CSV table of C-alpha atoms in Angstrom, one decimal:
chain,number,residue,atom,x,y,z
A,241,UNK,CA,294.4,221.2,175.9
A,242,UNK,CA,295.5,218.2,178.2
A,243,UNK,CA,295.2,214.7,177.3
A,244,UNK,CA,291.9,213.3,178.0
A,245,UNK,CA,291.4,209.4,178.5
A,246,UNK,CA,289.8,209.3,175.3
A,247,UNK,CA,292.6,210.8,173.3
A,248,UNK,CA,295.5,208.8,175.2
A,249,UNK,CA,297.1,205.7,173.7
A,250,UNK,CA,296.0,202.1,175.1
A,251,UNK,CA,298.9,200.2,176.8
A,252,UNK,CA,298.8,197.6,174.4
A,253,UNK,CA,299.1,199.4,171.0
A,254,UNK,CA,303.0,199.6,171.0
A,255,UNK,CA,303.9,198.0,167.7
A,256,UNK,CA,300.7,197.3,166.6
A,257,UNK,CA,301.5,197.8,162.8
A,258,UNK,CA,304.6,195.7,162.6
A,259,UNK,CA,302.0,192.3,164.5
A,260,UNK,CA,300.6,189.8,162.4
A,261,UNK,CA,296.8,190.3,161.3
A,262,UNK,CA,295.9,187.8,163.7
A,263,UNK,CA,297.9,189.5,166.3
A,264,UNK,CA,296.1,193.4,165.4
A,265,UNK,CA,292.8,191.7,165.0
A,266,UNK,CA,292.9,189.8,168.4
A,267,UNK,CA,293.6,192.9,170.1
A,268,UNK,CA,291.1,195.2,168.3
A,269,UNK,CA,288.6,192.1,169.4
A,270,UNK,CA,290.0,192.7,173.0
A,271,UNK,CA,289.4,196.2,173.3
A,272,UNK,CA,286.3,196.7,172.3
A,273,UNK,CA,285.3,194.0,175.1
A,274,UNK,CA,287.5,195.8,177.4
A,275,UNK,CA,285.2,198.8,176.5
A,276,UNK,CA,281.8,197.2,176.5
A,277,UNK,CA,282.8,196.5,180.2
A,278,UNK,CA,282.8,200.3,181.4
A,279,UNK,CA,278.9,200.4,180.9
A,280,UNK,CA,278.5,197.7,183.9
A,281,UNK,CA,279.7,201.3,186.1
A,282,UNK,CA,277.0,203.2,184.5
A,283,UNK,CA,274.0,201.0,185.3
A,284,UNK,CA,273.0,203.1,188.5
A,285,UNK,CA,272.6,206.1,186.3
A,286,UNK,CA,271.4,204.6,183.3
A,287,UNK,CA,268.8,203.3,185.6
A,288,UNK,CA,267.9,206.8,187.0
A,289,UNK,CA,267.8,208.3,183.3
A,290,UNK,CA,265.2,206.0,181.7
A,291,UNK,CA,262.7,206.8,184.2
A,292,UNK,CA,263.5,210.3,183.6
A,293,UNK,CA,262.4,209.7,179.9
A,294,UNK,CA,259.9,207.9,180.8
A,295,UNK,CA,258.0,210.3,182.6
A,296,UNK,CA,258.9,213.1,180.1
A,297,UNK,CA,257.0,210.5,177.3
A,298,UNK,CA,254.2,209.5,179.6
A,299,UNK,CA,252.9,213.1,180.3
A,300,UNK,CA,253.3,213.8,176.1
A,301,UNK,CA,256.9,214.9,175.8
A,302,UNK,CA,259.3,213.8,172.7
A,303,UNK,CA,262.5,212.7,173.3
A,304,UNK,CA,265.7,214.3,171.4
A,305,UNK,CA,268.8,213.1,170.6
A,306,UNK,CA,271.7,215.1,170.6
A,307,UNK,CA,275.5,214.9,168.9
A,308,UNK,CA,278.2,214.8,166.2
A,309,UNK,CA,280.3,212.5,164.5
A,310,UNK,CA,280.2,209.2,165.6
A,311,UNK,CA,278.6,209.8,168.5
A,312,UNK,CA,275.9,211.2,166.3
A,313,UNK,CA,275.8,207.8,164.4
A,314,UNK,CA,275.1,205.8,167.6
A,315,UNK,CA,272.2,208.6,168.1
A,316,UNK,CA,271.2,207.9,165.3
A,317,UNK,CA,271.0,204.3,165.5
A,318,UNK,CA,269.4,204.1,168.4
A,319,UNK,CA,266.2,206.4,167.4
A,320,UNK,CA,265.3,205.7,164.2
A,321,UNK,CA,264.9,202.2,165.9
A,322,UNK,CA,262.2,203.1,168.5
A,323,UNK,CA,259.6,203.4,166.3
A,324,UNK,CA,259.2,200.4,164.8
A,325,UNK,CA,260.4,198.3,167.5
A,326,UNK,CA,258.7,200.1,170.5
A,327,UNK,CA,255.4,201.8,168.9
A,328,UNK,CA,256.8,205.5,169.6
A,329,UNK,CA,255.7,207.7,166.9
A,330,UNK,CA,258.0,209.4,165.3
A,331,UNK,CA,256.9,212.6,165.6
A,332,UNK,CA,258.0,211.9,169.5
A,333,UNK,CA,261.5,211.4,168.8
A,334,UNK,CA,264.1,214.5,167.2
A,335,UNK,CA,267.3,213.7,165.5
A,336,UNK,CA,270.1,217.0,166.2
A,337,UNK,CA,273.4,215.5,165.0
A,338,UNK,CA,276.5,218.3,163.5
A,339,UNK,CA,276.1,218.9,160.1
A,340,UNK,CA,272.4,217.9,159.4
A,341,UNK,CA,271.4,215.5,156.9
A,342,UNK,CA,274.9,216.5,155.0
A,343,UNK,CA,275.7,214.1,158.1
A,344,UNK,CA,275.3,210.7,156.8
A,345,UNK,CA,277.0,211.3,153.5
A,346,UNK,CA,280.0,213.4,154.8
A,347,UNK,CA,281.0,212.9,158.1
A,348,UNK,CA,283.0,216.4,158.4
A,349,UNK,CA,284.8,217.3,161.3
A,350,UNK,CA,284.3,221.2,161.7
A,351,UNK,CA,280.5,221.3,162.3
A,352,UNK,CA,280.6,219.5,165.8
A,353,UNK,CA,282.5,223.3,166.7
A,354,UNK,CA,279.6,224.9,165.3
A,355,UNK,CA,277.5,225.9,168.5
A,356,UNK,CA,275.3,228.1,166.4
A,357,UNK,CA,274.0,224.9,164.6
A,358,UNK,CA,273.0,223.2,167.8
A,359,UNK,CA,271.4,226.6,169.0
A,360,UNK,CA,269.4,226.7,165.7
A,361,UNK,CA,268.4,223.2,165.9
A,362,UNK,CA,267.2,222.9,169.6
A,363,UNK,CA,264.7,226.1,168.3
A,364,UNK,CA,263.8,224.7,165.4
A,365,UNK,CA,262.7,221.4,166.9
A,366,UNK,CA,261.2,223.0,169.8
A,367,UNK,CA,262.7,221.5,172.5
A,368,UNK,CA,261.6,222.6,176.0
A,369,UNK,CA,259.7,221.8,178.6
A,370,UNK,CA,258.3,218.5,179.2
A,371,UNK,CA,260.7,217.1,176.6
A,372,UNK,CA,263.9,215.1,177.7
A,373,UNK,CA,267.3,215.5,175.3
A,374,UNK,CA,270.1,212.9,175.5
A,375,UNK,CA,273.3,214.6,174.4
A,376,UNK,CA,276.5,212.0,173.5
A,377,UNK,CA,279.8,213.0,173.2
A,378,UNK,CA,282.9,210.6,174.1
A,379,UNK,CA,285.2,213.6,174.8
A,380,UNK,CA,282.8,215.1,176.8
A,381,UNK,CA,283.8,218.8,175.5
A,382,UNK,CA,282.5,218.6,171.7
A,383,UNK,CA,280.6,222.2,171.3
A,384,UNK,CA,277.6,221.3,169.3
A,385,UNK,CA,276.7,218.7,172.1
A,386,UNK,CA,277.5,220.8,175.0
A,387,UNK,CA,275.6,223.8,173.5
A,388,UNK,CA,272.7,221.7,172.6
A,389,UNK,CA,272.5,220.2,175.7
A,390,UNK,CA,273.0,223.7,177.8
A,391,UNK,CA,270.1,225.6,175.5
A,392,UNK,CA,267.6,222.2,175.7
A,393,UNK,CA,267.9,223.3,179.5
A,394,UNK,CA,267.5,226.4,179.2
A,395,UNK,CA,264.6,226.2,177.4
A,396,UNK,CA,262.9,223.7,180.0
A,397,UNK,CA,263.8,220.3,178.8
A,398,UNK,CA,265.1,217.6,181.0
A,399,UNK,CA,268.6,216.6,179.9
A,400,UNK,CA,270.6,213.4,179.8
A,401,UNK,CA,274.6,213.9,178.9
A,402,UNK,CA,276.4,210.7,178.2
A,403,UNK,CA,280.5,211.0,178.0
A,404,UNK,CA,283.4,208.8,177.9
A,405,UNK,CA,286.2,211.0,179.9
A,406,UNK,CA,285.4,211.8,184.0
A,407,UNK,CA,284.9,215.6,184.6
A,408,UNK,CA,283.4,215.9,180.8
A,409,UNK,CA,281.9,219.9,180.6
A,410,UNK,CA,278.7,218.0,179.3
A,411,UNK,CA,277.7,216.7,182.7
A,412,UNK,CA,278.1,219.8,184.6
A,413,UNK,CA,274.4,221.0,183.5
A,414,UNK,CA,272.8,217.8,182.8
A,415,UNK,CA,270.6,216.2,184.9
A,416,UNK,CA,271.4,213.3,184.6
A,417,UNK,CA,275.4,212.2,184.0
A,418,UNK,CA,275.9,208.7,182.5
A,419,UNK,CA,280.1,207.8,182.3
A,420,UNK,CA,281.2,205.5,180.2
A,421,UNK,CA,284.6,205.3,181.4
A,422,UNK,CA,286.2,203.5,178.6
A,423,UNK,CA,289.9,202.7,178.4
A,424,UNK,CA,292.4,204.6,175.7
A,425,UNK,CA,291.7,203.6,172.2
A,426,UNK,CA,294.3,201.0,170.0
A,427,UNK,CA,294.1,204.0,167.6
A,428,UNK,CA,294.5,206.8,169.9
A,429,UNK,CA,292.1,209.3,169.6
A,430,UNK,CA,289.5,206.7,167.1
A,431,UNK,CA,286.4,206.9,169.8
A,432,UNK,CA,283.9,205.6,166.7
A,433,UNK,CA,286.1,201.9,168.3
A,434,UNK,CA,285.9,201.3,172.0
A,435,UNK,CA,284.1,204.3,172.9
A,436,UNK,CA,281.5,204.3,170.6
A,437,UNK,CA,280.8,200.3,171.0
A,438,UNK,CA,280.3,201.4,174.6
A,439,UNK,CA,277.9,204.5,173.9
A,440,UNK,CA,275.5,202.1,171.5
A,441,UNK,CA,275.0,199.6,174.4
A,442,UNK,CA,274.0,202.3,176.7
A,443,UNK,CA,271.6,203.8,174.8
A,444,UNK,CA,270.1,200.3,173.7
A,445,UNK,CA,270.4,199.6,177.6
A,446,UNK,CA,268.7,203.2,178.2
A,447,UNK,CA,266.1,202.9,175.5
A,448,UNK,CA,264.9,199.7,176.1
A,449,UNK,CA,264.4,200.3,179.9
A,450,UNK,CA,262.6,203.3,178.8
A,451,UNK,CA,260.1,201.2,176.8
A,452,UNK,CA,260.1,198.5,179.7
A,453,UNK,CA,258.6,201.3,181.9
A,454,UNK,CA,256.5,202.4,179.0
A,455,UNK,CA,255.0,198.5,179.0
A,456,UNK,CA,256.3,198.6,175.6
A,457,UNK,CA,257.9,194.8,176.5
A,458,UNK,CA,256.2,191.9,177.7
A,459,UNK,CA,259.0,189.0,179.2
A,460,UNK,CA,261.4,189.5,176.3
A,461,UNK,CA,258.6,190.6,173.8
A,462,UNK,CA,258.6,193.8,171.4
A,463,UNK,CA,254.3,193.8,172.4
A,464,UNK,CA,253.8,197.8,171.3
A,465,UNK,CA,255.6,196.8,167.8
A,466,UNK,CA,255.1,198.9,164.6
A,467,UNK,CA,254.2,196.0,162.1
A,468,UNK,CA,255.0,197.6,158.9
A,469,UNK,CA,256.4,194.8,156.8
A,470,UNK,CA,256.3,190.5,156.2
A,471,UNK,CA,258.7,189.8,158.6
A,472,UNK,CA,257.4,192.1,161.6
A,473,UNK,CA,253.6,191.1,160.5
A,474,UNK,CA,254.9,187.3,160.8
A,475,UNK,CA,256.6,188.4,164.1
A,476,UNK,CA,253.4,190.0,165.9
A,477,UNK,CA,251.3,186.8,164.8
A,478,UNK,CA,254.0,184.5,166.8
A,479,UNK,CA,253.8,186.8,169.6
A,480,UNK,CA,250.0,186.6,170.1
A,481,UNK,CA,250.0,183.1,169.5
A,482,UNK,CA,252.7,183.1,172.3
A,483,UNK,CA,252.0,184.8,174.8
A,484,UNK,CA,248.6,183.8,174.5
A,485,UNK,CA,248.4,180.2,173.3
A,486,UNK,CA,246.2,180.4,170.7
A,487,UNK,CA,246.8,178.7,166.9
A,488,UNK,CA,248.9,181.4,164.7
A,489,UNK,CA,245.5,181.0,162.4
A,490,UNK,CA,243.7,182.9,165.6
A,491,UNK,CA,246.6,184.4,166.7
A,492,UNK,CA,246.3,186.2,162.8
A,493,UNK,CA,242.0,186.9,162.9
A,494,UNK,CA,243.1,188.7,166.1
A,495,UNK,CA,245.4,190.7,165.0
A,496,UNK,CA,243.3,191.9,162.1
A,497,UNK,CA,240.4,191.9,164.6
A,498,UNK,CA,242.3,194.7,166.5
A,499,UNK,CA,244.0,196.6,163.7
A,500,UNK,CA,247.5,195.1,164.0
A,501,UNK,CA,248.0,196.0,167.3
A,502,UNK,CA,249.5,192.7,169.7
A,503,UNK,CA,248.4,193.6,173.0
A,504,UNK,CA,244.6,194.2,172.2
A,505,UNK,CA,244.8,191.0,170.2
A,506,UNK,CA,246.2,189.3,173.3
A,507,UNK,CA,243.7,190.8,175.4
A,508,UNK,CA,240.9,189.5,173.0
A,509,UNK,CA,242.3,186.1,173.3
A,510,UNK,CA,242.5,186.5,177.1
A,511,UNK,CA,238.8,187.1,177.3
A,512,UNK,CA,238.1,191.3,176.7
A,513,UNK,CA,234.6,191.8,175.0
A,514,UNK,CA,235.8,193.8,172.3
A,515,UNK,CA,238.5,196.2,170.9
A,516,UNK,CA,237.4,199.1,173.1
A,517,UNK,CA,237.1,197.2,176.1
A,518,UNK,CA,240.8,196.0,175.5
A,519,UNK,CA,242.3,199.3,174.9
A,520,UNK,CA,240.4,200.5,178.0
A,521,UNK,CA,241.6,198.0,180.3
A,522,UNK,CA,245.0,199.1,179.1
A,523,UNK,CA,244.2,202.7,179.8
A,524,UNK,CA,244.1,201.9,183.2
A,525,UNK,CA,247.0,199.8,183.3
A,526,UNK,CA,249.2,202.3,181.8
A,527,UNK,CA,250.1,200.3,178.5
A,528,UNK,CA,251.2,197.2,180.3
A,529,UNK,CA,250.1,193.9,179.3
A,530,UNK,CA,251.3,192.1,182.6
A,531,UNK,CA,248.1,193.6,184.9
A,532,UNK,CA,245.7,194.1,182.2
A,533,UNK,CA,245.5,190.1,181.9
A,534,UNK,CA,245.8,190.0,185.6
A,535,UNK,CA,242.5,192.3,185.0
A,536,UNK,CA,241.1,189.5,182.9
A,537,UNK,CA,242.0,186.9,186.1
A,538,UNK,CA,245.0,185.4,184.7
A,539,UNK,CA,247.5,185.0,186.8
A,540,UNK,CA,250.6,187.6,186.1
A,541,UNK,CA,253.2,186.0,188.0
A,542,UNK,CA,253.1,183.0,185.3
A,543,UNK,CA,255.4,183.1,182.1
A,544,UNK,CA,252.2,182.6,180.0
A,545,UNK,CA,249.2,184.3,182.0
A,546,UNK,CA,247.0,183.0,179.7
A,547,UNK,CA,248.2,178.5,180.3
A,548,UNK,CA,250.9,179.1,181.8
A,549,UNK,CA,252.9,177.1,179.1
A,550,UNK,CA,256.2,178.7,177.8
A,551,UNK,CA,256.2,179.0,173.8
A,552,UNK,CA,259.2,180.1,171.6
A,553,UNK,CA,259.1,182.5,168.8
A,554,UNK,CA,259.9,180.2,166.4
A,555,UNK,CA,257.8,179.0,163.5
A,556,UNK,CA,256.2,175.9,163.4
């Protein structure tokens, strides 16, 4: 097997155990920077793939992650996150990482060869068409990635391959190829370092994009939230009160007014007659808060629609 980028040793990791722990750290600090820089190349076709998931999500699809070891842990990261941060149910969003649940306790390396297990689990979470399937792998050749990716298509899904070498076998069926040409690891070989940092900014980059198209995010606001504890409950108060202007004592009465959910609330501060009318004038906006206040008449080109003021998310 020739060296790949990812296995090669970086230029500056000639006597690395004999520096000082200053010395190691600095350059372990340096490379991963040096690696978060590679996703700047990928932006076009990061770009590209979260309207791809978009769409697949608009029209009812789910969303799938798939990959092993690390890789698998950045997956992971990444989705169990969108529910409560973006509002998309879980049952929209599929987990396939080598090794199943036995994952998280043991991270072992033979079952990212096991292409049988990423046939299985494709059919057992049904993926096909109208879904979309990320799969990650920073070699670009790891079996259980490339065979789940290559059976999602198959099967009708749209597929998204993410890899960290150029030429990586995962991008010759995907529809969309995202590189993340990192440079050689301090540890050879160790892709959980510079790689990996590099893989968990592009799917926060790709996910979040994804939800900006979804109008899950109103200027820098989590708006489509899942509100499921203190802190996220204290968090969608402060939002209403906002983006909207009102007291967090209103901002509160219209949150339980609408259930818990910020953008009716805001919509109900903005002037909407009533729960239903908010959630229809969202309907036709396609879940974005921006035109459904311009719906309202407030102007949508202003920070605050509502008095134009800007207010921080802080507590007062």
């Amino acid at each position: 097997m020739a060296e790949t980028r990812t296995e090669a040793l970086h230029q500056n990791a000639e006597g690395l155990d004999i520096q000082t722990p200053e010395a190691i750290l600095a350059s372990l600090a340096n490379a991963q920077i040096e690696a978060a820089k590679a996703v700047h190349g990928a932006i076009p076709a990061i770009a590209v793939a979260a309207e791809v998931i978009a769409k697949q999500l608009k029209n009812g699809g789910r969303l799938a992650y798939a990959a092993a070891g690390s890789s698998g842990l950045m997956a992971v990261a990444d989705a169990l996150e969108l529910p409560g941060t973006f509002g998309i149910g879980r049952d929209r969003i599929a987990i396939l990482i080598a090794g199943g649940d036995n994952a998280f306790r043991t991270l072992a390396g033979g079952p990212e060869d096991d292409t049988g297990e990423a046939s299985a689990a494709v059919a057992a979470a049904a993926i096909g068409k109208g879904d979309c399937l990320i799969a990650i792998s920073a070699s670009g050749s790891t079996p259980y990635a490339v065979q789940a990716l290559q059976d999602a298509k198959s099967r009708g899904a749209a597929t998204i391959a993410i890899a960290n070498n150029r030429g990586a076998a995962l991008f010759k069926q995907a529809d969309v190829a995202i590189l993340l040409e990192t440079p050689p690891e301090l540890i050879a070989g160790s892709t959980r370092m510079g790689a990996g940092t590099a893989q968990k900014i592009a799917l926060n980059m790709l996910s979040t994009l994804t939800a900006i198209h979804l109008g899950h995010v109103h200027d820098g606001y989590m708006v489509n939230l899942t509100a499921d504890n203190i802190k996220l409950r204290d968090r969608a108060v402060r939002m209403v009160a906002a983006i909207s202007g009102k007291s967090r004592d209103d901002a509160a009465r219209l949150l339980e007014e609408s259930g818990g959910v910020v953008k009716t609330a805001i919509l109900l501060a903005a002037g909407a007659a009533s729960t239903g009318a908010a959630e229809k004038i969202l309907e036709g906006t396609g879940q974005k808060l921006r035109p459904a206040l311009s719906a309202l008449g407030h102007d949508p080109e202003k920070r605050n629609p509502l008095f134009g003021k800007d207010h921080a998310l802080t507590k007062k």
